[in-house]
mmCIF file of C-alpha atoms in Angstrom:
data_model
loop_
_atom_site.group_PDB
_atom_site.id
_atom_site.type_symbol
_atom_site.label_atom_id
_atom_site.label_comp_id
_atom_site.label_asym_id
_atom_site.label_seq_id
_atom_site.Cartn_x
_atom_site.Cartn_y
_atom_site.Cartn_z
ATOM 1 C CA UNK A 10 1.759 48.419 -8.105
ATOM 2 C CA UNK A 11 0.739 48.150 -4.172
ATOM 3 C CA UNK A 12 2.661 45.072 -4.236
ATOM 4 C CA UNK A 13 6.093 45.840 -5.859
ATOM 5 C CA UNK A 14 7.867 46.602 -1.998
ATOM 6 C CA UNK A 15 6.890 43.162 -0.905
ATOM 7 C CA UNK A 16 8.007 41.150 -4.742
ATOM 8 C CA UNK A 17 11.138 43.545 -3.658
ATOM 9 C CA UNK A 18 11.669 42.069 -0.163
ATOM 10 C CA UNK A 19 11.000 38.265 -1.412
ATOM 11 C CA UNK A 20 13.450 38.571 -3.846
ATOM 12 C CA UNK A 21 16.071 39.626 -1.345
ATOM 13 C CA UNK A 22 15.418 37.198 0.411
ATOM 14 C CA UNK A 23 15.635 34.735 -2.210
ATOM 15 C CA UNK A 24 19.243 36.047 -2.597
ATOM 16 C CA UNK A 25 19.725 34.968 0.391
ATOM 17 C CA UNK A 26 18.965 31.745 -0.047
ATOM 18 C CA UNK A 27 20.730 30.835 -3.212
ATOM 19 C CA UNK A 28 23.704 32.954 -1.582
ATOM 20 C CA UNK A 29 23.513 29.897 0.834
ATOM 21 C CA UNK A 30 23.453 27.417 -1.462
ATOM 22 C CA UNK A 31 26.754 28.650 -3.013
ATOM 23 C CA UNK A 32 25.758 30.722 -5.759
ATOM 24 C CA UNK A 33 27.183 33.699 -6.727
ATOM 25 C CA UNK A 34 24.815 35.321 -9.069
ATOM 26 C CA UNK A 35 21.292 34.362 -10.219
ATOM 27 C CA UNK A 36 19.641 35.355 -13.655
ATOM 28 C CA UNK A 37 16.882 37.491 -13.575
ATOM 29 C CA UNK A 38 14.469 35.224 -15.026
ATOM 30 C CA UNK A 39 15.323 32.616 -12.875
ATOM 31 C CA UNK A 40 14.589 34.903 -9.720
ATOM 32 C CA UNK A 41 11.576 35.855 -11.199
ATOM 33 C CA UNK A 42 10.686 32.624 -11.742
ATOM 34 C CA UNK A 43 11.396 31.584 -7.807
ATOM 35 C CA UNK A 44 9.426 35.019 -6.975
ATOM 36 C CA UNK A 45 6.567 33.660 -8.699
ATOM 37 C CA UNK A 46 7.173 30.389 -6.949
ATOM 38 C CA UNK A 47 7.445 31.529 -3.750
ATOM 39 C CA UNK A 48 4.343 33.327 -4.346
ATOM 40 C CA UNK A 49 2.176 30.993 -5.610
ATOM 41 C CA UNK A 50 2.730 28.688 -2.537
ATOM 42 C CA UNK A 51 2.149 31.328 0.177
ATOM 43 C CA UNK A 52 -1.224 31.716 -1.179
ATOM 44 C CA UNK A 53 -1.797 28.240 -1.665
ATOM 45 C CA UNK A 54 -1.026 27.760 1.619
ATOM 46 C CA UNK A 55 -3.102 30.190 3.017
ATOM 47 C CA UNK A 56 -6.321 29.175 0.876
ATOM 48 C CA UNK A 57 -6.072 25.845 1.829
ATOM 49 C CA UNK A 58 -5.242 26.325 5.848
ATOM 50 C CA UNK A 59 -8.210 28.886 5.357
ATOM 51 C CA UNK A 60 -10.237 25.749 3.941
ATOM 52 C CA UNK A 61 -9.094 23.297 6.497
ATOM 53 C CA UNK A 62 -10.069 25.915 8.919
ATOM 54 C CA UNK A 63 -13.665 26.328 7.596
ATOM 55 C CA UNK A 64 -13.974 22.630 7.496
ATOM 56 C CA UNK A 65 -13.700 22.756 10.898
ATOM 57 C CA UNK A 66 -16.343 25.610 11.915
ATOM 58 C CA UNK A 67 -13.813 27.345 12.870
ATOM 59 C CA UNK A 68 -12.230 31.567 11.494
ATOM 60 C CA UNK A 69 -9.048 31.653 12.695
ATOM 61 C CA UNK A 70 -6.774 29.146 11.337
ATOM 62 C CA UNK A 71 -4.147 26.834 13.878
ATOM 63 C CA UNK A 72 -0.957 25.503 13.973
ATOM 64 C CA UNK A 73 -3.000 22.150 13.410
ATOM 65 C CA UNK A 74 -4.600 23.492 10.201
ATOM 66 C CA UNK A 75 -0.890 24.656 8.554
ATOM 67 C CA UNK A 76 0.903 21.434 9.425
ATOM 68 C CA UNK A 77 -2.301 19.466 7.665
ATOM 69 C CA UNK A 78 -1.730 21.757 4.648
ATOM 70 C CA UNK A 79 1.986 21.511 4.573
ATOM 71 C CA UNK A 80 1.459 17.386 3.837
ATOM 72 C CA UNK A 81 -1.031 18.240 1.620
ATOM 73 C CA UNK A 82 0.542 21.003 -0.494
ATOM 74 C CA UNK A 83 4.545 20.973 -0.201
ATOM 75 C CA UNK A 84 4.586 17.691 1.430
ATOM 76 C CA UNK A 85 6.751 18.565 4.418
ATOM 77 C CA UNK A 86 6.081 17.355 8.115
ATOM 78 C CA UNK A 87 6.743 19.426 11.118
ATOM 79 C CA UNK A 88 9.626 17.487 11.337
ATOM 80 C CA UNK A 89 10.870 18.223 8.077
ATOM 81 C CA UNK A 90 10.455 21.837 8.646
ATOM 82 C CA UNK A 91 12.104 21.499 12.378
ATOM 83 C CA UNK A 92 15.572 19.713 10.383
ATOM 84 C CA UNK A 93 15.400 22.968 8.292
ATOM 85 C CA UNK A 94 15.311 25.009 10.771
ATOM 86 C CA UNK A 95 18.517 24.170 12.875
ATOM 87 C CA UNK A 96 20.406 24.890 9.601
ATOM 88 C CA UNK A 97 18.307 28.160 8.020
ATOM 89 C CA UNK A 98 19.676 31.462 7.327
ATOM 90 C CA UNK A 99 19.919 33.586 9.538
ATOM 91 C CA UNK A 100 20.360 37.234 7.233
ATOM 92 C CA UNK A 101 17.243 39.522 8.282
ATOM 93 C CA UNK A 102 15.656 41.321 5.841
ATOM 94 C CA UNK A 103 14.174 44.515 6.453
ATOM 95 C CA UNK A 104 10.086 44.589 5.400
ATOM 96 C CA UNK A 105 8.501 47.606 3.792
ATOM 97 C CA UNK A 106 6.626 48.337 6.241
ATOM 98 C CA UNK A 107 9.070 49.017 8.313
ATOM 99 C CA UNK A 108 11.145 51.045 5.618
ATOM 100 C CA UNK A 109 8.213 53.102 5.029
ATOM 101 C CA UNK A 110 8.000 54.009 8.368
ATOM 102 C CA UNK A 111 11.802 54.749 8.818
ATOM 103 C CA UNK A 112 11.174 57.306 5.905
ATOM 104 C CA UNK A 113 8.453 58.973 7.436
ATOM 105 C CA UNK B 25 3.362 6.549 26.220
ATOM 106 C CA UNK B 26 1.519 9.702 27.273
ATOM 107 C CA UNK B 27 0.825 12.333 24.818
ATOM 108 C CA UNK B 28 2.231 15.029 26.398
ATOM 109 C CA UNK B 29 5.596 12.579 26.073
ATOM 110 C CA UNK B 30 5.037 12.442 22.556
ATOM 111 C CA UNK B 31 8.104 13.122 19.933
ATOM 112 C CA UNK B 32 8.218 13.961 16.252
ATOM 113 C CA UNK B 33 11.744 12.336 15.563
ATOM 114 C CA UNK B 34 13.278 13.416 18.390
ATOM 115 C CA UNK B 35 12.738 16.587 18.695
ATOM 116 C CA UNK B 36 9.676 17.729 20.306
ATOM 117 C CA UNK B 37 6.993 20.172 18.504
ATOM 118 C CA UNK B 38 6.020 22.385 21.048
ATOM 119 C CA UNK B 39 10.071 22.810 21.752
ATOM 120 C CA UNK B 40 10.287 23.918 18.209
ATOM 121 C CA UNK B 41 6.913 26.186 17.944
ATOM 122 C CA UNK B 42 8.771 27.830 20.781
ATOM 123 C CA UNK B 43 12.052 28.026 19.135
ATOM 124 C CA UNK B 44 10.342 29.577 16.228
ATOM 125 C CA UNK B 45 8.625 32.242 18.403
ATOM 126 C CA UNK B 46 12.126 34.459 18.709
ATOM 127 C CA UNK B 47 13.423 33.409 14.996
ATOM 128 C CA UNK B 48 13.055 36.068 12.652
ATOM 129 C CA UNK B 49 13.513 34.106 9.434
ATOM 130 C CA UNK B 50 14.836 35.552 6.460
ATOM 131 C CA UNK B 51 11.220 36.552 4.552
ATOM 132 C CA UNK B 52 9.863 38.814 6.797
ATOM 133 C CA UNK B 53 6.781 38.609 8.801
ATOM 134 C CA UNK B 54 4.600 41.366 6.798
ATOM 135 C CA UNK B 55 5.618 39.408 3.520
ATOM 136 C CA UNK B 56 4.191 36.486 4.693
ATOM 137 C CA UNK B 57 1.332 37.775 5.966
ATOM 138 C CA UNK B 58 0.672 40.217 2.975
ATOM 139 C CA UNK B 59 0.489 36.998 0.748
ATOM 140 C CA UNK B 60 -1.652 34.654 3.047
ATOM 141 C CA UNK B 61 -4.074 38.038 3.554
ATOM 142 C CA UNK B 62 -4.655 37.591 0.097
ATOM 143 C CA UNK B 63 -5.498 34.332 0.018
ATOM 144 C CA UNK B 64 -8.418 34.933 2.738
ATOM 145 C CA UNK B 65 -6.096 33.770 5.964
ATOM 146 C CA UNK B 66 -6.398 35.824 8.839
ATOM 147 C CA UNK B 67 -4.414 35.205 12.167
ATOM 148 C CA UNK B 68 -2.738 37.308 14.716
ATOM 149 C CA UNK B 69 -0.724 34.062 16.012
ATOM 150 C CA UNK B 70 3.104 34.726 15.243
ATOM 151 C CA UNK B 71 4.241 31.210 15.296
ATOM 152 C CA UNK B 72 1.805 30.616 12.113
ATOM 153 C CA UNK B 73 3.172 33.030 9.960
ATOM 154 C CA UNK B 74 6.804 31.916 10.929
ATOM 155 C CA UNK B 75 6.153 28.421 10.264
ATOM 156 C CA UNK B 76 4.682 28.727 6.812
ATOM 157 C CA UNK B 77 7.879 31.702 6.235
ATOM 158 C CA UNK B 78 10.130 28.671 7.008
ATOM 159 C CA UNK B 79 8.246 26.189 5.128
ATOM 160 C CA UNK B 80 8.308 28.468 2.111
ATOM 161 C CA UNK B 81 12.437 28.894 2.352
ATOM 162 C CA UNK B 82 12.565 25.479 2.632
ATOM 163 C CA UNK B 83 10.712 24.976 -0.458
ATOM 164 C CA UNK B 84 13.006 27.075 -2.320
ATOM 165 C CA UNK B 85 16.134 25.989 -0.371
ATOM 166 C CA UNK B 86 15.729 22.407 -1.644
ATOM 167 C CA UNK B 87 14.880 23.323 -5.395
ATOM 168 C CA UNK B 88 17.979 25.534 -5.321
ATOM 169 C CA UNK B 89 19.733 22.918 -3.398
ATOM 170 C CA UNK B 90 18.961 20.660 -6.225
ATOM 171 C CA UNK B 91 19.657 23.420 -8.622
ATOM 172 C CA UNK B 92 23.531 23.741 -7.383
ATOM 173 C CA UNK B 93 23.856 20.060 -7.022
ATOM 174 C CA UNK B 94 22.877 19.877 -11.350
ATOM 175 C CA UNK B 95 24.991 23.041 -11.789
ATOM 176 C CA UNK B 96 27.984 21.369 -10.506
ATOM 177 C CA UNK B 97 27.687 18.310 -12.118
ATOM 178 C CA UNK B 98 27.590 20.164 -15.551
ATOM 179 C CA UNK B 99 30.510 22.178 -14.844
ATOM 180 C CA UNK B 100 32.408 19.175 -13.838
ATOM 181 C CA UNK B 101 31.668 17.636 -16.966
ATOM 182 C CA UNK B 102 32.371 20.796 -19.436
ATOM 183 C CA UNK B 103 35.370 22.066 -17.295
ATOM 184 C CA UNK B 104 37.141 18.539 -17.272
ATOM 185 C CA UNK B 105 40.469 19.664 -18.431
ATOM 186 C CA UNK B 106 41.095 22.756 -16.785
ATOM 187 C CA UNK B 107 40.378 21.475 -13.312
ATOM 188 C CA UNK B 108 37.351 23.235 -10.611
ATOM 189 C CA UNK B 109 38.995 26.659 -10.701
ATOM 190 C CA UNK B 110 36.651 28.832 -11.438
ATOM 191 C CA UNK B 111 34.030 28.067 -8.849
ATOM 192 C CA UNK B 112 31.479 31.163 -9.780
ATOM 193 C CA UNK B 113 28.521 29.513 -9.690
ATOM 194 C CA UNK B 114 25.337 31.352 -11.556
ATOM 195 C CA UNK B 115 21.911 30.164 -11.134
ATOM 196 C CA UNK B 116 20.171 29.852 -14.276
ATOM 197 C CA UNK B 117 16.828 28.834 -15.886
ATOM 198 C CA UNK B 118 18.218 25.816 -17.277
ATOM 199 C CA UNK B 119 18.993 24.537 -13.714
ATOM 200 C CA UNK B 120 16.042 25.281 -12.064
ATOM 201 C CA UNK B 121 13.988 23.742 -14.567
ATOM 202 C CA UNK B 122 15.586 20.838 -14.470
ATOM 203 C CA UNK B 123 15.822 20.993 -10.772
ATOM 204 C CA UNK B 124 11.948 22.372 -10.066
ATOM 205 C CA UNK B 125 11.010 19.115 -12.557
ATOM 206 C CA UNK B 126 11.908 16.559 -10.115
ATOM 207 C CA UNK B 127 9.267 18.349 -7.586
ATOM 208 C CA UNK B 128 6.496 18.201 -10.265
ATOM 209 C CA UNK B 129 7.158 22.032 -11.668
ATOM 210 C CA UNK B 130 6.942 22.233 -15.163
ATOM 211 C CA UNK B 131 8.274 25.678 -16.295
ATOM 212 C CA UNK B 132 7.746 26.347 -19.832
ATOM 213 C CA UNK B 133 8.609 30.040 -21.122
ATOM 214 C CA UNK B 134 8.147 31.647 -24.075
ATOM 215 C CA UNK B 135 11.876 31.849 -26.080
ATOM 216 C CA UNK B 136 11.448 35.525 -26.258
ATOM 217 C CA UNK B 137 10.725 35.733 -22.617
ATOM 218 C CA UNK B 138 13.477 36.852 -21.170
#
């Protein structure tokens, strides 16, 4: 599977998040589940910034495009996003990529 | 008010598009960009990809969030004689269900699914 490096790095990094929270251990069918979550809204996301984009005559989607398709999709404002920020974790998380090219 | 004065809540967008341009958050770049490739979105802006990363951990952060907050609340109600010693929390399906229901998520999985 082309994709198994990336499911791999999300679910790190979903560790890190409920690690956050104050958990101490997740089931693996509940980070599965999240992984699939997490998923499903990056690509929703992306299809409907793409569409906003389109709407506009435009190829490259904007700033202006994502924070229309936050409201419309998670329902989270800039602002919301901005709170979030000041208090987000700060654990990096190496990507494949980059792994792949260490190994090299 | 002129627009350039403008403020989302106090704190002002462009300040945080440029706070955002040296955060690395915690899914990486290439993840993000790997997923919203597939979708059809194409951009070579960095600020985009980290906005929708954060908006993405957010999304999870506030369904675990809620997650923790039901977790505790049945632990303090099972665990009512011996006190909040054991404070090893696990995240389980039964929790995020409930808590991914409030945010209109159904999950419904097979019993043998597992």
């Amino acid at each position: 599977m082309a994709d198994d490096g990336y499911r791999h790095c999300l679910q790190q990094a979903i560790a890190v998040i409920t690690s956050e929270a104050g958990y101490t251990s997740i089931s693996s069918l509940a980070l599965e589940t999240i992984t699939e979550m997490i998923q499903s809204v990056l690509c929703e996301i992306g299809r409907c910034s793409q569409s906003f984009c389109e709407i506009s005559s435009r190829t490259k989607p904007t700033l202006c495009d994502v924070e229309q398709t936050l409201i419309n999709t998670v329902g989270f404002t800039i602002q919301d996003v901005a709170n979030y920020y000041l208090h987000a974790p700060t654990r990096k998380i190496t990507s494949p990529e980059k792994l792949n090219e260490k190994s090299q | 008010m002129g627009e350039n004065n403008a403020q989302i809540g106090g704190i002002r967008l462009a300040q945080f598009i440029q706070n955002i341009d040296d955060y690395t958050p915690t899914i990486p770049d290439d993840v993000t960009t790997y997923h919203l490739n597939r979708a059809g979105f194409d951009t070579t802006d960095p600020r985009v990809i980290r906005l929708i990363s954060l908006t993405s951990q957010k999304f999870v952060s506030d369904i675990v969030g809620d997650a923790m907050q039901q977790c505790k609340m049945r632990s303090s109600s099972q665990n009512n004689k011996k006190g909040a010693k054991d404070k090893q929390y696990c995240l389980t399906m039964e929790d995020l269900a409930a808590a991914a229901n409030e945010y209109g998520i159904h999950i419904k999985k097979p019993h043998y699914f597992s």
